[in-house]
CSV table of C-alpha atoms in Angstrom, one decimal:
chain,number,residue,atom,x,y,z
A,1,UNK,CA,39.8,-47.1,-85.8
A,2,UNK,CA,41.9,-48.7,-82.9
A,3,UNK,CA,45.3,-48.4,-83.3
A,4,UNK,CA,47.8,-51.6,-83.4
A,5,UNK,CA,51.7,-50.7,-83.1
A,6,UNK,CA,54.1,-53.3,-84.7
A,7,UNK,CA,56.4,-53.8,-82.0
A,8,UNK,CA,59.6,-55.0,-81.7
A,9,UNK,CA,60.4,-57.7,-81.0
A,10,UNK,CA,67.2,-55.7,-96.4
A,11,UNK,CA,68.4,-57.8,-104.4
A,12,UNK,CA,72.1,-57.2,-104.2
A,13,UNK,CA,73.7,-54.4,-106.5
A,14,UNK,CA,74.4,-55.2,-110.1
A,15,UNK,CA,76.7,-57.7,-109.4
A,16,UNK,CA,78.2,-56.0,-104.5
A,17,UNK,CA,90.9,-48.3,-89.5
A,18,UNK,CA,88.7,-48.8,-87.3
A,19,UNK,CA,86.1,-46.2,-87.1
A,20,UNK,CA,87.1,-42.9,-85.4
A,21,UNK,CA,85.3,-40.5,-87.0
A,22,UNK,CA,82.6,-38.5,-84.6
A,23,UNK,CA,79.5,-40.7,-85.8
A,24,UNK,CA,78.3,-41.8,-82.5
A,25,UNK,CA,76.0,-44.9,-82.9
A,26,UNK,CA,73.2,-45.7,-80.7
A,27,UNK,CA,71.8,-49.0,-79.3
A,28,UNK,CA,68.9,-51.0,-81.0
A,29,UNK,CA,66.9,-50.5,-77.7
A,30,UNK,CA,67.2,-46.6,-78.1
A,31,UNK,CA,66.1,-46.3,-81.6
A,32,UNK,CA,63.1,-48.9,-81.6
A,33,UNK,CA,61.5,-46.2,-78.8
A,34,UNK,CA,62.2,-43.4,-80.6
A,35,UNK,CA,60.3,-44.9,-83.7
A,36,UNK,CA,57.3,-46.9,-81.8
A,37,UNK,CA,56.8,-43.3,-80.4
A,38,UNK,CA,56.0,-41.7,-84.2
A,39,UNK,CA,52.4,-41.2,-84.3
A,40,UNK,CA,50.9,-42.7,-87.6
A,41,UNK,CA,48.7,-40.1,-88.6
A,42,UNK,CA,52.0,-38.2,-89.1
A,43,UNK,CA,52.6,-40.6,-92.0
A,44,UNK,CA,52.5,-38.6,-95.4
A,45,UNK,CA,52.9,-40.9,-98.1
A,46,UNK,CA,54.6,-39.1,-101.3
A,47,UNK,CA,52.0,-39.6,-104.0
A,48,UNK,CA,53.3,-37.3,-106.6
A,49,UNK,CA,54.5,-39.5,-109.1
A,50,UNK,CA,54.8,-42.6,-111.6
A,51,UNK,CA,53.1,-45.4,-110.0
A,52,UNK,CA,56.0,-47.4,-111.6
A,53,UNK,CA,57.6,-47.4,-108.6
A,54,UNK,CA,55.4,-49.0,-106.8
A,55,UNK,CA,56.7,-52.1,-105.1
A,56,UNK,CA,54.6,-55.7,-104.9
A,57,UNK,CA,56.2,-59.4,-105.7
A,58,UNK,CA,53.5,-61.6,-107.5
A,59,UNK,CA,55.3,-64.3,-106.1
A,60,UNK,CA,53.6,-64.0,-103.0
A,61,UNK,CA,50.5,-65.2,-102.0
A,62,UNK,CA,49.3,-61.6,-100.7
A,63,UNK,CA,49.7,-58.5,-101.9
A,64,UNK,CA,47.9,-56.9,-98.6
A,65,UNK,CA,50.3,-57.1,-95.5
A,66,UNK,CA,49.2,-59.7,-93.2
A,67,UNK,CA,51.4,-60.0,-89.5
A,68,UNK,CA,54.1,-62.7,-89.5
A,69,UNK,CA,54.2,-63.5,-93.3
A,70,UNK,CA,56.4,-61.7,-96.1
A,71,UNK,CA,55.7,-58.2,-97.4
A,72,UNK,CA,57.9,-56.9,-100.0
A,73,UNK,CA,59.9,-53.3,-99.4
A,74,UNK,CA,61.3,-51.7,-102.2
A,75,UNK,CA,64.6,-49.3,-102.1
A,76,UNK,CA,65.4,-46.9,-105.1
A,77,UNK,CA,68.8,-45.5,-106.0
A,78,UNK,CA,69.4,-42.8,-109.0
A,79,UNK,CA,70.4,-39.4,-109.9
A,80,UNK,CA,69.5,-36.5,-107.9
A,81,UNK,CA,66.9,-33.9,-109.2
A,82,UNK,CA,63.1,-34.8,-110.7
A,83,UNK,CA,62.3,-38.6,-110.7
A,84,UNK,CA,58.9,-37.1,-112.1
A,85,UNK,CA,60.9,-37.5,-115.5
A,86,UNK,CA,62.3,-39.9,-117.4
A,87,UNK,CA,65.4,-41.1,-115.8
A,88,UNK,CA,67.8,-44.1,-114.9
A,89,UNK,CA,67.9,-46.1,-111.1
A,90,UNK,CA,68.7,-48.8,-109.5
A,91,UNK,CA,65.8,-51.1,-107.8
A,92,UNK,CA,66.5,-53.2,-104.8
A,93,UNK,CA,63.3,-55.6,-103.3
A,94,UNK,CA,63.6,-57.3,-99.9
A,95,UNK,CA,60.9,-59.2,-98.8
A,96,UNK,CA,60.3,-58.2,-94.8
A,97,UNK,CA,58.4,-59.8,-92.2
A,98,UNK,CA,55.9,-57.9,-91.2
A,99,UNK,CA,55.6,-57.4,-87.7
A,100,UNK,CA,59.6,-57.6,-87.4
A,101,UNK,CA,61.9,-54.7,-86.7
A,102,UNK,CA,64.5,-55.6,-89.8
A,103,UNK,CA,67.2,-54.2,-91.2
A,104,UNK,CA,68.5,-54.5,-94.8
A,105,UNK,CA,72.2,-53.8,-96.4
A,106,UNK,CA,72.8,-53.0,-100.0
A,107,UNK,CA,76.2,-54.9,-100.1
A,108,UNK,CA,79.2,-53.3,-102.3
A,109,UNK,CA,76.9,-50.1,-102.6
A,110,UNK,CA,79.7,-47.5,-101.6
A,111,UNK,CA,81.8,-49.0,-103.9
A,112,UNK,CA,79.5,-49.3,-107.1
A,113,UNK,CA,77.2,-46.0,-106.3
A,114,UNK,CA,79.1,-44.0,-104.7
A,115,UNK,CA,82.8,-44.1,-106.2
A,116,UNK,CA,81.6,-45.5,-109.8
A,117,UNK,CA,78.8,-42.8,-110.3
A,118,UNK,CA,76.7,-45.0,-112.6
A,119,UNK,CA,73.9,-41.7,-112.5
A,120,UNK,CA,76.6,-39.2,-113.6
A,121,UNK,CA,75.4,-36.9,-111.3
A,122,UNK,CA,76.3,-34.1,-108.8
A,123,UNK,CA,73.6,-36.3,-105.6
A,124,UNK,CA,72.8,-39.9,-105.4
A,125,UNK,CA,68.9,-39.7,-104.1
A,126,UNK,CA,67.0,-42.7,-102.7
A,127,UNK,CA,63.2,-43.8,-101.6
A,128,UNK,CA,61.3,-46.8,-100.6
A,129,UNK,CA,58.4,-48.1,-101.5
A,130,UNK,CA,55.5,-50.8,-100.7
A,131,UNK,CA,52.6,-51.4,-102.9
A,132,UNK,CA,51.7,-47.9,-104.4
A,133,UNK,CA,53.1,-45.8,-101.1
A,134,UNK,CA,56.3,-44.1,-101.6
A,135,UNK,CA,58.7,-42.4,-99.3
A,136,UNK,CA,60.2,-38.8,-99.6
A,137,UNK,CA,63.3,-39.0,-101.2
A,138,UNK,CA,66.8,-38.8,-99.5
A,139,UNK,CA,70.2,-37.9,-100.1
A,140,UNK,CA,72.7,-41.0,-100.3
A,141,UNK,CA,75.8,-38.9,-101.8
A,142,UNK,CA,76.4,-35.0,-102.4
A,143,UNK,CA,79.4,-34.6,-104.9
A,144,UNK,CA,79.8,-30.9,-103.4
A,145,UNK,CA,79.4,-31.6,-100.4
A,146,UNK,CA,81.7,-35.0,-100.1
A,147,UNK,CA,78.5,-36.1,-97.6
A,148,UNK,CA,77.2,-39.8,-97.3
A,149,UNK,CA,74.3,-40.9,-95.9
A,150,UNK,CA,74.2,-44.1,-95.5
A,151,UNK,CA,71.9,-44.8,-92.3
A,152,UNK,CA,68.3,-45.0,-93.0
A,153,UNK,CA,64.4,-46.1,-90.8
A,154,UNK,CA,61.3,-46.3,-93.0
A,155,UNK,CA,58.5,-46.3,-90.9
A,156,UNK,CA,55.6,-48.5,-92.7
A,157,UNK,CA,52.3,-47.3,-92.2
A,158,UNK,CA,49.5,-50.1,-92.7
A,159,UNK,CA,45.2,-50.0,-92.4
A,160,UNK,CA,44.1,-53.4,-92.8
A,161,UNK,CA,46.3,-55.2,-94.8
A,162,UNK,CA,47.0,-51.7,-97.4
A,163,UNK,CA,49.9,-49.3,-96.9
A,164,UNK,CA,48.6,-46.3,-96.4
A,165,UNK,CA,52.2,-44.6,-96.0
A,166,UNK,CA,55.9,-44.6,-95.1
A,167,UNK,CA,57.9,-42.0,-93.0
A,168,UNK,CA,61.7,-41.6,-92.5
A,169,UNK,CA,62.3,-41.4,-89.3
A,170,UNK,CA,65.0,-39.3,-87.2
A,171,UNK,CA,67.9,-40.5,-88.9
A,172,UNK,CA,69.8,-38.7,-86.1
A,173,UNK,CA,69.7,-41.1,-83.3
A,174,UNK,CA,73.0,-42.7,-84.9
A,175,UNK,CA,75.4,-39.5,-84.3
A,176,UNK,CA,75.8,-36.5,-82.8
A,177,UNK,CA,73.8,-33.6,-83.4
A,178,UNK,CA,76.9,-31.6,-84.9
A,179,UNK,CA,76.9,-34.3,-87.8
A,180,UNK,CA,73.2,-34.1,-88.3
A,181,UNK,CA,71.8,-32.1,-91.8
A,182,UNK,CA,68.6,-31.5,-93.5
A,183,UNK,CA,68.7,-34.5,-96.1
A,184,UNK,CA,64.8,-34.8,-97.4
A,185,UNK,CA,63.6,-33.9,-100.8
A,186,UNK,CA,60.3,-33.8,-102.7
A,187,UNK,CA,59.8,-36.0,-106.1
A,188,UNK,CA,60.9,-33.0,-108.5
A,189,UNK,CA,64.3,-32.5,-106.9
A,190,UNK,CA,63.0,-29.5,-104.4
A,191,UNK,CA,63.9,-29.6,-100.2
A,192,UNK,CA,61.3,-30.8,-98.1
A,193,UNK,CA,61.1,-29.7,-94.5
A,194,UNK,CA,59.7,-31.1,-91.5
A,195,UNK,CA,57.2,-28.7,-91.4
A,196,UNK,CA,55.8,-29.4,-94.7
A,197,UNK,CA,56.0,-33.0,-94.7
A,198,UNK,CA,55.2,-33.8,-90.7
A,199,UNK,CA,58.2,-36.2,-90.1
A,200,UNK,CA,61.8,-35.6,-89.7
A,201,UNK,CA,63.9,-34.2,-92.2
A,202,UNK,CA,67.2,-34.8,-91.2
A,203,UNK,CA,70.0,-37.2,-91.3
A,204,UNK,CA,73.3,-38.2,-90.3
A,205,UNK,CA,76.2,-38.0,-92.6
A,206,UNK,CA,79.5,-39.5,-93.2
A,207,UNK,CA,82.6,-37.7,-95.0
A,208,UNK,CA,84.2,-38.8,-98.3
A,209,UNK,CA,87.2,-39.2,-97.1
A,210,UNK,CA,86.1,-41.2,-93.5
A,211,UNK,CA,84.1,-43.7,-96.1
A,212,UNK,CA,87.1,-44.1,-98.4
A,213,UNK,CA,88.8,-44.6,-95.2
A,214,UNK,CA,86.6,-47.3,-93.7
A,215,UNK,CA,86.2,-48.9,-97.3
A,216,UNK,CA,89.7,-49.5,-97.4
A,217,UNK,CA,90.2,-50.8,-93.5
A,218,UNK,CA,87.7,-53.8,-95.3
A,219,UNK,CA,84.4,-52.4,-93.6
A,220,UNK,CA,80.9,-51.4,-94.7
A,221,UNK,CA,80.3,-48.6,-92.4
A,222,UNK,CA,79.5,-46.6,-95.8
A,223,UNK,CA,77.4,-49.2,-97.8
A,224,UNK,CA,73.2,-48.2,-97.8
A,225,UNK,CA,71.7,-49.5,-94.7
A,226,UNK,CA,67.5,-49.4,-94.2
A,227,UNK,CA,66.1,-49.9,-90.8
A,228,UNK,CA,62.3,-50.9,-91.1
A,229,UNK,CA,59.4,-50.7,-88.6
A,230,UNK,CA,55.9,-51.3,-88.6
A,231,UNK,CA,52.4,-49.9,-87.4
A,232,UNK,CA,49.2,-50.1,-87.8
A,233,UNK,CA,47.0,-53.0,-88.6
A,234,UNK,CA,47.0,-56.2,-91.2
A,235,UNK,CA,44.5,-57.7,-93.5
A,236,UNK,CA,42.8,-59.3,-90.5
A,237,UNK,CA,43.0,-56.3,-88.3
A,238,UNK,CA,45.7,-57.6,-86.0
């Protein structure tokens, strides 16, 4: 089948000093090259559990993705460890244009995620989803290791109109390699590596202390951000 790139040209939580630390941000330019260069069939979707995550708005007139009009992406917050089992989240839908390179912001979410700790838990994991494809999981907040990671690119596989997949992509392009970690995890809590999973694995991280910092200084350096591209081809082959 020929292959189509997407080319260039996020639900709100429950009710929400200047930056000096070494996170070295890169230009929108930079990173749209870096992901139009992924190769699709490198796209694994996670298929290892519930199917209620799966992500589709009956609102709109399509649930197959068709260029130019509204698809809806799905990101899921809750407590690190097996999302297999029975367990609490958060859900935020966005309803993306496909064929746009978008970003979406989870206002207020360093605030009520990562200083409340509505999970209770020792990691904060997150995932998107579109129909029935999921995402690996990755790590928002480490309690142990007073990491954040709040910078995030789902790459949106699509054949015909169906996602076939989504892949994180090098969440490393926004710092410098010394604040780059292995930040991917499989549905029942375990590490996933790049080898297994044929996509990057790693991610950039803030400190607690920069982000309570930053928080305070009235910015939202800290708060979830998801980047999303697309590739592949739409309900009409486009």
């Amino acid at each position: 089948m020929p292959h189509h790139s997407f080319h260039d040209p996020t639900n709100k939580l429950n009710n929400s000093t200047e930056h000096k630390s070494s996170i070295m941000f890169s230009s929108i330019h930079r990173l749209l090259s870096l992901l139009l260069s992924i190769i699709p069939a490198l796209i694994h979707a996670q298929n290892s559990t519930s199917s209620s995550y799966s992500c589709i708005d009956p609102s709109l007139p399509h649930s197959t993705v068709f260029k130019g009009q509204e698809t809806t992406i799905c990101l899921y917050a809750g407590p690190g460890g097996d999302w297999n089992s029975d367990i609490s989240y958060k859900r935020f839908p966005v309803n993306l244009v496909a064929d746009e390179f978008s970003s979406y912001k989870i206002p207020g979410s360093f605030k009520d995620i990562v200083q409340s700790n509505p999970f209770g838990s020792e990691a904060t994991h997150i995932f998107t989803s579109s129909q029935s494809s999921l995402s690996f999981l990755r790590r928002y907040y480490d309690t142990t290791t007073q990491h954040l990671y709040p910078y995030l690119t789902a790459i949106i596989d699509v054949r015909d109109g169906v996602v076939t997949g989504i892949a994180w992509d090098d969440a490393c392009i926004f710092c410098q390699r010394s604040r780059c970690a292995a930040n991917t995890y499989n549905f029942d809590g375990s590490a996933a590596t790049a080898e297994q999973i044929s996509q990057p694995a790693d991610g950039c991280y803030f400190t607690r202390d920069e982000c309570v910092a930053l928080h305070a200084g009235g910015t939202d350096d800290c708060d979830l951000k998801l980047y999303v591209v697309w590739t592949g081809t739409d309900a009409q082959g486009k």
